[in-house]
Amino acid sequence: MTSTDSRSLLDSVAAHFTVVGGLGVPAARQGSGLVSLQGLLLLLELGRGRAAEGEGFLMALEEPELHLPPAVQQQLVQRVQALSTQTFITTHSPLIAAVSDPTSVLILRNVDGHLSALPFLSEPLLPNAQNWKRKFFQQSRVDVLSALMHPCVLVPEGRADFLLLKTVLRPLMLTEGWSTSMPSMFGLEVGVVPTEDAKVVETFQLLSATHNKVCCLVDGDRDGTSRVEEGNLPIDNNAAECVIRPFVIGRKNWLFSVTLKGAKASAQRHSLVETAKANGQEPYAWLRHAL
């Protein structure tokens, strides 16, 4: 359909707005946002009919945030996804991008004339995925996608640093002038991500697979400088988590203790067992020798 045919079709099927005792106003004479929304509703009715007949229906939306208020953006996108066999959405809004599953979101970038489309999350999270990674891709998805839409991405040392930077940035942006009067506008050039559980290096590695300009910001304390100066330190605590996994899994079997003394005795016993294992000793033989 050409644009002329589309307008004629809307003129014939769209409702006219009327008031008591007044003249009807055709919808085609309204703003472009309302016209676009009515066109979308007309397509959804077409999709509803095809779905009722058992036929496929593909929907492509280009920047729906331009025609919809924030309160209904996610609802409409979810409705379209539920009705369509397959949905393609292009957007500059992290709120809309966060509606879809992380594995179905592609980050489009044009770097020096080279267009790339890289997945936000290449594979679904496993059931045993660490909590910080789940928070990163699920709970903090809107903030992370918003940061990835900036030319540069900053990874602070923790969530407190992220909140502090966002708090300082808000009044700073309100007082900045036009871009021509400033060498660089931090709020427009740099996106800040919420770092979970001080996983600076791990967050950097995740984002580097999608964005080519990622930088880390750490404190000058012992933990911060160790990430920079001591390259022999492991970048994660996977080894420690693997060591304590048998005890953590077994904890479900002794989740409650009847008395406080019993809880203390259980903690002491398991501390001795795990200490023996950490030092390469067979726990039962070592306990017989020590006790």
Short mmCIF file of C-alpha atoms in Angstrom, two decimals:
data_model
loop_
_atom_site.label_atom_id
_atom_site.label_comp_id
_atom_site.label_asym_id
_atom_site.label_seq_id
_atom_site.Cartn_x
_atom_site.Cartn_y
_atom_site.Cartn_z
CA MET A 1 0.00 0.00 0.00
CA THR A 2 1.20 3.47 -0.82
CA SER A 3 0.94 6.32 1.64
CA THR A 4 -2.04 7.67 -0.30
CA ASP A 5 -3.87 4.33 -0.14
CA SER A 6 -3.09 4.04 3.58
CA ARG A 7 -4.55 7.49 4.30
CA SER A 8 -7.65 6.74 2.23
CA LEU A 9 -8.17 3.48 4.09
CA LEU A 10 -7.89 5.25 7.44
CA ASP A 11 -10.36 7.89 6.30
CA SER A 12 -12.88 5.19 5.49
CA VAL A 13 -12.59 2.99 8.58
CA ALA A 14 -11.32 5.27 11.37
CA ALA A 15 -13.85 6.70 13.76
CA HIS A 16 -14.76 10.38 13.77
CA PHE A 17 -14.55 12.28 17.03
CA THR A 18 -17.81 13.97 17.91
CA VAL A 19 -19.24 16.00 20.76
CA VAL A 20 -22.85 16.53 21.69
CA GLY A 21 -24.30 19.14 19.39
CA GLY A 22 -21.04 19.59 17.52
CA LEU A 23 -19.49 18.55 14.25
CA GLY A 24 -17.54 15.32 13.69
CA VAL A 25 -13.81 15.67 13.29
CA PRO A 26 -12.16 12.94 11.17
CA ALA A 27 -9.17 11.25 12.76
CA ALA A 28 -7.04 11.94 9.66
CA ARG A 29 -6.98 15.61 10.61
CA GLN A 30 -5.35 14.86 13.94
CA GLY A 31 -1.64 14.82 14.70
CA SER A 32 0.76 12.32 13.17
CA GLY A 33 1.07 10.44 16.47
CA LEU A 34 -2.65 9.68 16.64
CA VAL A 35 -2.75 8.72 12.96
CA SER A 36 0.19 6.34 13.45
CA LEU A 37 -1.49 4.80 16.50
CA GLN A 38 -4.72 4.23 14.60
CA GLY A 39 -2.76 2.65 11.76
CA LEU A 40 -1.16 0.30 14.26
CA LEU A 41 -4.54 -0.62 15.75
CA LEU A 42 -5.83 -1.34 12.25
CA LEU A 43 -2.89 -3.69 11.65
CA LEU A 44 -3.51 -5.40 14.98
CA GLU A 45 -7.11 -6.08 13.91
CA LEU A 46 -5.73 -7.58 10.71
CA GLY A 47 -3.37 -9.71 12.77
CA ARG A 48 -6.21 -10.80 15.06
CA GLY A 49 -8.15 -12.01 12.03
CA ARG A 50 -5.19 -13.93 10.62
CA ALA A 51 -4.52 -15.52 14.01
CA ALA A 52 -8.15 -16.61 14.23
CA GLU A 53 -7.77 -18.31 10.85
CA GLY A 54 -4.59 -20.05 12.00
CA GLU A 55 -2.36 -18.01 9.69
CA GLY A 56 0.96 -16.36 10.50
CA PHE A 57 1.36 -12.66 11.16
CA LEU A 58 4.64 -10.72 11.20
CA MET A 59 4.82 -7.24 12.71
CA ALA A 60 7.62 -4.69 12.30
CA LEU A 61 7.59 -1.61 14.54
CA GLU A 62 9.92 1.32 14.01
CA GLU A 63 10.56 3.35 17.16
CA PRO A 64 7.12 2.98 18.78
CA GLU A 65 8.24 5.35 21.55
CA LEU A 66 7.78 8.28 19.14
CA HIS A 67 4.00 7.87 19.08
CA LEU A 68 3.16 6.43 22.50
CA PRO A 69 3.42 7.76 26.04
CA PRO A 70 5.78 5.80 28.34
CA ALA A 71 2.88 4.42 30.39
CA VAL A 72 1.56 2.32 27.48
CA GLN A 73 4.74 1.57 25.52
CA GLN A 74 5.54 -1.73 27.19
CA GLN A 75 1.89 -2.83 27.24
CA LEU A 76 1.48 -2.28 23.52
CA VAL A 77 4.76 -4.00 22.64
CA GLN A 78 3.77 -7.00 24.76
CA ARG A 79 0.39 -7.10 23.04
CA VAL A 80 2.02 -7.04 19.62
CA GLN A 81 4.44 -9.81 20.61
CA ALA A 82 1.60 -11.97 21.90
CA LEU A 83 -0.40 -11.54 18.69
CA SER A 84 2.40 -11.83 16.12
CA THR A 85 4.13 -14.96 14.96
CA GLN A 86 7.34 -12.92 14.86
CA THR A 87 7.99 -9.32 15.84
CA PHE A 88 10.76 -6.94 14.72
CA ILE A 89 11.17 -3.76 16.72
CA THR A 90 13.73 -1.00 16.27
CA THR A 91 14.00 1.43 19.15
CA HIS A 92 16.18 3.97 20.90
CA SER A 93 14.28 3.45 24.15
CA PRO A 94 15.83 1.06 26.71
CA LEU A 95 12.37 0.74 28.27
CA ILE A 96 11.03 -0.89 25.10
CA ALA A 97 14.18 -2.92 24.44
CA ALA A 98 13.93 -4.38 27.95
CA VAL A 99 10.51 -5.87 27.21
CA SER A 100 12.01 -8.65 25.08
CA ASP A 101 14.06 -11.56 26.32
CA PRO A 102 17.76 -10.60 26.61
CA THR A 103 18.77 -13.27 24.08
CA SER A 104 16.51 -11.73 21.40
CA VAL A 105 17.89 -8.18 21.75
CA LEU A 106 20.52 -7.09 19.22
CA ILE A 107 22.67 -4.01 19.79
CA LEU A 108 23.15 -2.19 16.46
CA ARG A 109 26.23 0.02 16.18
CA ASN A 110 27.85 1.96 13.36
CA VAL A 111 31.58 2.30 14.08
CA ASP A 112 33.58 4.06 11.36
CA GLY A 113 31.08 3.01 8.72
CA HIS A 114 30.95 -0.63 9.84
CA LEU A 115 27.49 -1.74 10.94
CA SER A 116 27.36 -4.51 13.55
CA ALA A 117 24.50 -6.36 15.25
CA LEU A 118 25.67 -8.08 18.43
CA PRO A 119 23.44 -9.95 20.90
CA PHE A 120 22.83 -8.44 24.30
CA LEU A 121 23.01 -11.96 25.77
CA SER A 122 24.30 -14.70 23.48
CA GLU A 123 22.93 -17.68 25.44
CA PRO A 124 20.16 -18.09 28.04
CA LEU A 125 21.27 -17.98 31.65
CA LEU A 126 21.79 -21.40 33.16
CA PRO A 127 19.85 -22.48 36.27
CA ASN A 128 23.06 -22.27 38.33
CA ALA A 129 24.02 -18.79 37.06
CA GLN A 130 25.42 -16.50 39.73
CA ASN A 131 23.08 -14.00 41.36
CA TRP A 132 25.02 -10.95 40.17
CA LYS A 133 24.62 -12.03 36.56
CA ARG A 134 20.90 -12.60 36.99
CA LYS A 135 20.47 -9.13 38.49
CA PHE A 136 22.56 -7.65 35.67
CA PHE A 137 20.49 -9.09 32.81
CA GLN A 138 17.07 -9.12 34.50
CA GLN A 139 16.61 -6.65 37.34
CA SER A 140 18.98 -3.98 35.92
CA ARG A 141 18.25 -4.61 32.24
CA VAL A 142 16.83 -1.14 31.52
CA ASP A 143 19.88 0.63 33.02
CA VAL A 144 22.33 -1.65 31.22
CA LEU A 145 20.63 -1.21 27.83
CA SER A 146 20.50 2.53 28.38
CA ALA A 147 24.26 2.60 29.00
CA LEU A 148 24.97 0.50 25.90
CA MET A 149 23.17 3.08 23.76
CA HIS A 150 25.86 5.67 24.62
CA PRO A 151 29.13 6.13 22.68
CA CYS A 152 31.10 5.06 25.79
CA VAL A 153 30.26 2.84 28.77
CA LEU A 154 31.57 3.27 32.32
CA VAL A 155 31.69 0.36 34.79
CA PRO A 156 31.90 1.64 38.40
CA GLU A 157 33.09 -0.54 41.26
CA GLY A 158 29.67 -1.13 42.78
CA ARG A 159 26.00 -0.20 42.80
CA ALA A 160 26.61 2.56 45.37
CA ASP A 161 29.07 4.19 42.95
CA PHE A 162 26.50 3.84 40.16
CA LEU A 163 23.79 5.58 42.22
CA LEU A 164 26.22 8.31 43.27
CA LEU A 165 27.24 9.01 39.67
CA LYS A 166 23.62 9.12 38.52
CA THR A 167 22.74 11.50 41.36
CA VAL A 168 25.61 13.84 40.52
CA LEU A 169 24.92 13.60 36.79
CA ARG A 170 21.30 14.72 37.02
CA PRO A 171 21.90 18.30 38.24
CA LEU A 172 25.03 18.49 36.08
CA MET A 173 23.00 17.88 32.94
CA LEU A 174 20.45 20.49 33.98
CA THR A 175 23.16 23.17 34.16
CA GLU A 176 25.04 22.25 30.97
CA GLY A 177 24.76 24.55 27.98
CA TRP A 178 24.58 23.77 24.27
CA SER A 179 26.96 21.13 22.97
CA THR A 180 28.83 23.71 20.89
CA SER A 181 29.88 25.55 24.05
CA MET A 182 31.30 22.49 25.81
CA PRO A 183 34.22 20.22 24.82
CA SER A 184 32.33 17.12 25.93
CA MET A 185 29.00 16.42 27.59
CA PHE A 186 29.48 13.51 29.99
CA GLY A 187 25.81 12.65 30.25
CA LEU A 188 25.43 12.35 26.47
CA GLU A 189 28.72 10.59 25.79
CA VAL A 190 29.04 8.14 28.69
CA GLY A 191 26.53 5.59 29.95
CA VAL A 192 26.97 4.22 33.48
CA VAL A 193 26.02 0.62 34.26
CA PRO A 194 24.99 -0.73 37.67
CA THR A 195 27.76 -3.09 38.82
CA GLU A 196 26.46 -5.93 40.98
CA ASP A 197 28.50 -7.35 43.89
CA ALA A 198 31.65 -5.46 42.82
CA LYS A 199 32.00 -7.68 39.72
CA VAL A 200 33.98 -5.05 37.82
CA VAL A 201 36.12 -7.32 35.67
CA GLU A 202 33.28 -9.73 34.90
CA THR A 203 30.98 -6.86 33.92
CA PHE A 204 33.71 -5.39 31.74
CA GLN A 205 34.13 -8.72 29.92
CA LEU A 206 30.39 -9.05 29.31
CA LEU A 207 30.00 -5.55 27.91
CA SER A 208 33.19 -5.67 25.83
CA ALA A 209 31.61 -8.38 23.70
CA THR A 210 28.91 -5.88 22.67
CA HIS A 211 30.51 -2.43 22.99
CA ASN A 212 33.98 -1.35 21.80
CA LYS A 213 34.45 1.48 24.31
CA VAL A 214 34.09 0.20 27.88
CA CYS A 215 36.07 1.64 30.80
CA CYS A 216 36.21 0.68 34.49
CA LEU A 217 36.24 3.07 37.45
CA VAL A 218 37.60 1.69 40.75
CA ASP A 219 38.40 3.24 44.11
CA GLY A 220 41.94 3.90 45.28
CA ASP A 221 41.63 1.49 48.20
CA ARG A 222 43.25 -1.92 48.48
CA ASP A 223 40.51 -3.78 46.61
CA GLY A 224 40.43 -1.24 43.79
CA THR A 225 44.18 -1.05 43.20
CA SER A 226 44.51 -4.85 43.38
CA ARG A 227 42.35 -5.16 40.27
CA VAL A 228 44.81 -2.96 38.39
CA GLU A 229 48.22 -3.86 39.81
CA GLU A 230 48.00 -7.53 40.70
CA GLY A 231 47.36 -9.38 37.48
CA ASN A 232 47.87 -12.78 39.14
CA LEU A 233 44.64 -12.46 41.12
CA PRO A 234 41.70 -14.47 39.73
CA ILE A 235 39.03 -12.38 38.02
CA ASP A 236 36.23 -14.26 39.76
CA ASN A 237 35.52 -16.41 42.81
CA ASN A 238 34.36 -19.47 40.89
CA ALA A 239 36.99 -21.67 42.55
CA ALA A 240 35.78 -20.70 46.03
CA GLU A 241 32.15 -21.24 45.07
CA CYS A 242 32.95 -24.71 43.73
CA VAL A 243 34.65 -25.60 47.02
CA ILE A 244 31.68 -24.62 49.18
CA ARG A 245 29.01 -25.95 46.79
CA PRO A 246 28.71 -29.39 48.43
CA PHE A 247 28.08 -27.79 51.81
CA VAL A 248 25.68 -25.19 50.40
CA ILE A 249 23.64 -27.83 48.58
CA GLY A 250 23.56 -30.03 51.66
CA ARG A 251 22.39 -27.09 53.76
CA LYS A 252 18.86 -27.76 52.59
CA ASN A 253 18.95 -30.96 54.63
CA TRP A 254 19.75 -29.10 57.86
CA LEU A 255 18.05 -25.82 57.20
CA PHE A 256 16.72 -25.52 60.77
CA SER A 257 18.25 -26.31 64.13
CA VAL A 258 16.14 -27.03 67.19
CA THR A 259 18.41 -25.19 69.63
CA LEU A 260 21.06 -22.47 69.47
CA LYS A 261 23.68 -24.85 70.83
CA GLY A 262 22.84 -27.33 68.08
CA ALA A 263 23.30 -24.65 65.41
CA LYS A 264 26.69 -23.67 66.85
CA ALA A 265 27.77 -27.32 67.02
CA SER A 266 26.73 -27.87 63.40
CA ALA A 267 28.66 -24.79 62.25
CA GLN A 268 31.77 -25.90 64.16
CA ARG A 269 31.60 -29.42 62.76
CA HIS A 270 31.23 -28.29 59.17
CA SER A 271 33.98 -25.69 59.61
CA LEU A 272 36.35 -28.48 60.68
CA VAL A 273 35.34 -30.70 57.77
CA GLU A 274 35.71 -27.96 55.14
CA THR A 275 39.05 -26.84 56.65
CA ALA A 276 40.39 -30.37 56.36
CA LYS A 277 39.27 -30.62 52.74
CA ALA A 278 40.79 -27.21 51.93
CA ASN A 279 44.16 -28.45 53.23
CA GLY A 280 44.10 -31.69 51.25
CA GLN A 281 43.23 -33.94 54.22
CA GLU A 282 40.70 -36.75 54.30
CA PRO A 283 38.10 -35.30 56.72
CA TYR A 284 37.25 -38.48 58.66
CA ALA A 285 40.88 -39.55 59.16
CA TRP A 286 41.91 -36.02 60.14
CA LEU A 287 39.04 -35.70 62.64
CA ARG A 288 39.99 -39.03 64.27
CA HIS A 289 43.61 -37.87 64.55
CA ALA A 290 42.73 -34.39 65.85
CA LEU A 291 40.01 -35.38 68.27
#
